[in-house]
Amino acid sequence: MTDPIPSTPVTILVPGKFHDHALNRIAGEFRLVAIERADASLVDKAECEAVRGIAAFGGVDAAFIDAFPNLEIIANFGVGYDSVDAAHAATRGVMVTNTPDVLTEEVADTTVGLLISTLRELPKAEAWLRAGKWASQGPIPVSPLTLRTRSIGIFGMGRIGLAIAKRLESFGLPIAYHNRRPVEGVAYTYYRSLKALAKAVDTLICIAPGGAATEKAINAEILAALGPNGVFVNSGRGSTVDEDALAKALSDGTIAAAGLDVFANEPHVPQALLDAPNTVLLPHVASGSAFTRRAMADLCVDNLVSWFSTGKPLTPVPETARIKKQ
Ligand code: NAP
Ligand code: 8YV
């Protein structure tokens, strides 16, 4: 049971495809207006004035925010909110919320799965079996890479980074990390720079947020520091990687392999990464179980319900955490 919401219907705009359970809940608790994409020209003037909340799955830029004079809250479906201009929302007094914690364990599980798939070439092994080669040619050659003896570097030791670290620590592997600041109470080795971290480890896992501060942070220099036995795994954001530099590093032996769940221009994946024999590529599925996506949908809508019934969000992003409901 959720708290009662005011009797005047609150209009919530949902641009683009959205989670069915979230849509049903929004339609049940508010007045839902769905449009094909985040394009304000699809909404007439009176409707623009009615919109008080946006539930977003994709990009919400400054111009879109400005199209709604009575907008109070943007509830982002996902913990990463780099596609929402939260800094601009803050200047407009608009609250932005995201969906932390409820996806942490799922994303950590998937990231470890992707790491092992990349090292042990599990997709290739399955393809070998399905093509009948086990029967016709015998066992597939052993994988050149292994998780054994590896040292792990985590770029982004936040909620998910910590959950990945705990898993890999229990696998008997040493863990180090890079953030802008060391995490209090965490004993893993801290490196002040990403390059120093990459030099110190042979397995680099990116689970840092996207956005200007991390744009192409994984570049040719970092990949060279990781070295020829190096494996790079990204379940953070594709924008954090210089994909041309990564494709080159994979083809010329600068690093050994990469496992990628995220890409700079989704759903488009660079041909060079598709062609590379030493990549395992996933279509942004790290949080993508029905269980976890439903929990994300609930938290996304619970933020709207809480805002309009109590005046407080459940999980505001830092940029708008101080905003008060008028
Ligand atoms: P979080 O708790 O906020 O952790 C982010 C970590 O990154 C923090 O430790 C932060 O530490 C560090 N960081 C941020 N900016 C940095 C910078 N410029 N340089 C170095 N370190 C930086 O977030 P989370 O819940 O773990 O989620 C992390 C990200 O994972 C999300 O933002 C999203 O992009 C991605 N994600 C992807 C999927 C998927 O499906 N593939 C699913 C969920 C999340 P400092 O502030 O000290 O630097
Ligand atoms: C989702 C994510 O896939 O939470 C995030 O930051 O990247 C993923 O959980 C995305 O938000 C929506 O598809």
Coordinates of N, CA and C and ligand atoms in Angstrom, one line a residue, residues 79-82 100-101 103-104 107 155-161 178-183 207-210 213-214 235-237 261-262 284-287 293, ligand 1:
V79 N 20.2 3.4 -12.2 CA 21.0 4.1 -11.2 C 21.8 5.2 -11.9
G80 N 22.3 4.8 -13.1 CA 23.1 5.8 -13.9 C 22.2 6.8 -14.5
Y81 N 22.5 8.1 -14.3 CA 21.5 9.1 -14.8 C 22.3 10.1 -15.7
D82 N 23.3 9.6 -16.3 CA 24.1 10.5 -17.2 C 23.3 11.0 -18.4
P100 N 19.1 3.4 -7.2 CA 20.3 2.7 -6.6 C 19.9 1.5 -5.8
D101 N 20.9 0.7 -5.5 CA 20.9 -0.5 -4.5 C 20.1 -1.7 -5.0
L103 N 19.6 -2.8 -7.8 CA 20.2 -3.6 -8.9 C 21.6 -3.9 -8.6
T104 N 22.1 -3.5 -7.5 CA 23.6 -3.7 -7.2 C 24.0 -5.2 -7.3
V107 N 23.8 -6.6 -11.0 CA 24.9 -6.1 -11.9 C 26.2 -6.6 -11.5
F155 N 37.6 0.3 -11.4 CA 37.4 1.8 -11.6 C 36.0 2.1 -11.3
G156 N 35.8 2.7 -10.1 CA 34.4 3.0 -9.6 C 34.1 2.1 -8.4
M157 N 34.7 2.4 -7.3 CA 34.4 1.5 -6.1 C 33.3 2.1 -5.3
G158 N 32.1 2.1 -6.0 CA 30.9 2.6 -5.3 C 30.0 1.4 -4.9
R159 N 28.7 1.5 -4.9 CA 27.8 0.4 -4.5 C 28.1 -0.9 -5.3
I160 N 28.1 -0.7 -6.6 CA 28.3 -2.0 -7.4 C 29.8 -2.4 -7.4
G161 N 30.7 -1.4 -7.5 CA 32.1 -1.8 -7.4 C 32.4 -2.6 -6.2
H178 N 40.3 2.6 -8.1 CA 40.5 4.0 -8.3 C 39.1 4.7 -8.3
N179 N 39.0 5.7 -7.4 CA 37.9 6.7 -7.4 C 38.6 8.0 -7.3
R180 N 37.8 9.1 -7.2 CA 38.4 10.4 -7.0 C 38.9 10.5 -5.5
R181 N 38.1 9.8 -4.7 CA 38.5 9.8 -3.2 C 38.5 8.3 -2.7
P182 N 39.5 8.0 -1.8 CA 39.4 6.6 -1.2 C 38.1 6.4 -0.4
V183 N 37.7 5.2 -0.4 CA 36.4 4.9 0.3 C 36.8 4.6 1.8
I207 N 33.2 0.2 -13.6 CA 31.8 0.3 -13.1 C 31.6 1.8 -12.6
A208 N 32.3 2.7 -13.3 CA 32.1 4.1 -12.9 C 31.0 4.7 -13.7
P209 N 30.4 5.8 -13.3 CA 29.3 6.5 -14.0 C 29.8 7.1 -15.3
G210 N 28.9 7.3 -16.3 CA 29.2 8.0 -17.5 C 29.2 9.5 -17.2
A213 N 32.9 13.8 -16.7 CA 34.1 13.6 -15.9 C 34.8 12.3 -16.2
T214 N 34.1 11.3 -16.8 CA 34.8 10.0 -17.1 C 34.9 9.8 -18.7
S235 N 31.1 -2.7 -17.4 CA 29.6 -2.7 -17.2 C 29.2 -1.3 -16.7
G236 N 30.0 -0.3 -16.8 CA 29.6 1.0 -16.4 C 28.9 1.8 -17.5
R237 N 29.6 2.5 -18.3 CA 29.0 3.2 -19.4 C 30.0 3.2 -20.6
D261 N 29.6 -4.8 -21.7 CA 28.1 -4.8 -21.6 C 27.5 -3.5 -22.1
V262 N 28.4 -2.5 -22.2 CA 27.9 -1.2 -22.6 C 28.8 -0.6 -23.7
H284 N 23.9 -4.6 -23.1 CA 23.5 -3.8 -21.9 C 22.5 -4.6 -21.0
V285 N 22.9 -5.7 -20.5 CA 22.0 -6.6 -19.8 C 22.3 -6.8 -18.3
A286 N 23.3 -6.0 -17.8 CA 23.8 -6.3 -16.5 C 22.7 -6.3 -15.4
S287 N 21.7 -5.4 -15.5 CA 20.6 -5.4 -14.6 C 19.3 -6.2 -15.1
R293 N 14.6 -5.8 -12.8 CA 14.0 -4.7 -13.5 C 12.6 -4.3 -12.9
Ligands
NAP1 P1 27.9 4.8 -7.2 O1 27.7 4.0 -5.9 O2 27.7 6.2 -7.2 O3 29.5 4.5 -7.5 C1 30.2 5.2 -8.5 C2 31.6 5.2 -8.1 O4 32.4 5.8 -9.2 C3 31.9 6.0 -6.8 O5 32.8 5.2 -6.0 C4 32.7 7.2 -7.3 O6 33.7 7.6 -6.3 C5 33.3 6.7 -8.6 N1 33.5 7.8 -9.6 C6 32.5 8.7 -10.0 N2 33.0 9.6 -10.8 C7 34.4 9.3 -10.9 C8 35.4 9.9 -11.6 N3 35.3 11.0 -12.4 N4 36.7 9.3 -11.5 C9 36.9 8.2 -10.7 N5 35.9 7.6 -10.0 C10 34.6 8.2 -10.1 O7 27.2 4.1 -8.4 P2 26.7 2.6 -8.6 O8 25.4 2.3 -8.0 O9 27.9 1.7 -8.1 O10 26.7 2.6 -10.2 C11 27.8 2.9 -11.0 C12 27.5 3.0 -12.4 O11 27.3 1.7 -13.0 C13 26.2 3.7 -12.8 O12 26.4 5.1 -12.8 C14 25.9 3.2 -14.2 O13 26.6 4.0 -15.2 C15 26.5 1.8 -14.2 N6 25.5 0.8 -14.3 C16 25.5 0.0 -15.4 C17 24.5 -1.0 -15.4 C18 24.4 -1.9 -16.6 O14 23.3 -2.4 -16.9 N7 25.5 -2.2 -17.4 C19 23.6 -1.2 -14.4 C20 23.7 -0.4 -13.3 C21 24.7 0.6 -13.2 P3 34.2 9.1 -6.2 O15 32.9 10.0 -6.2 O16 35.0 9.1 -5.0 O17 35.0 9.4 -7.4

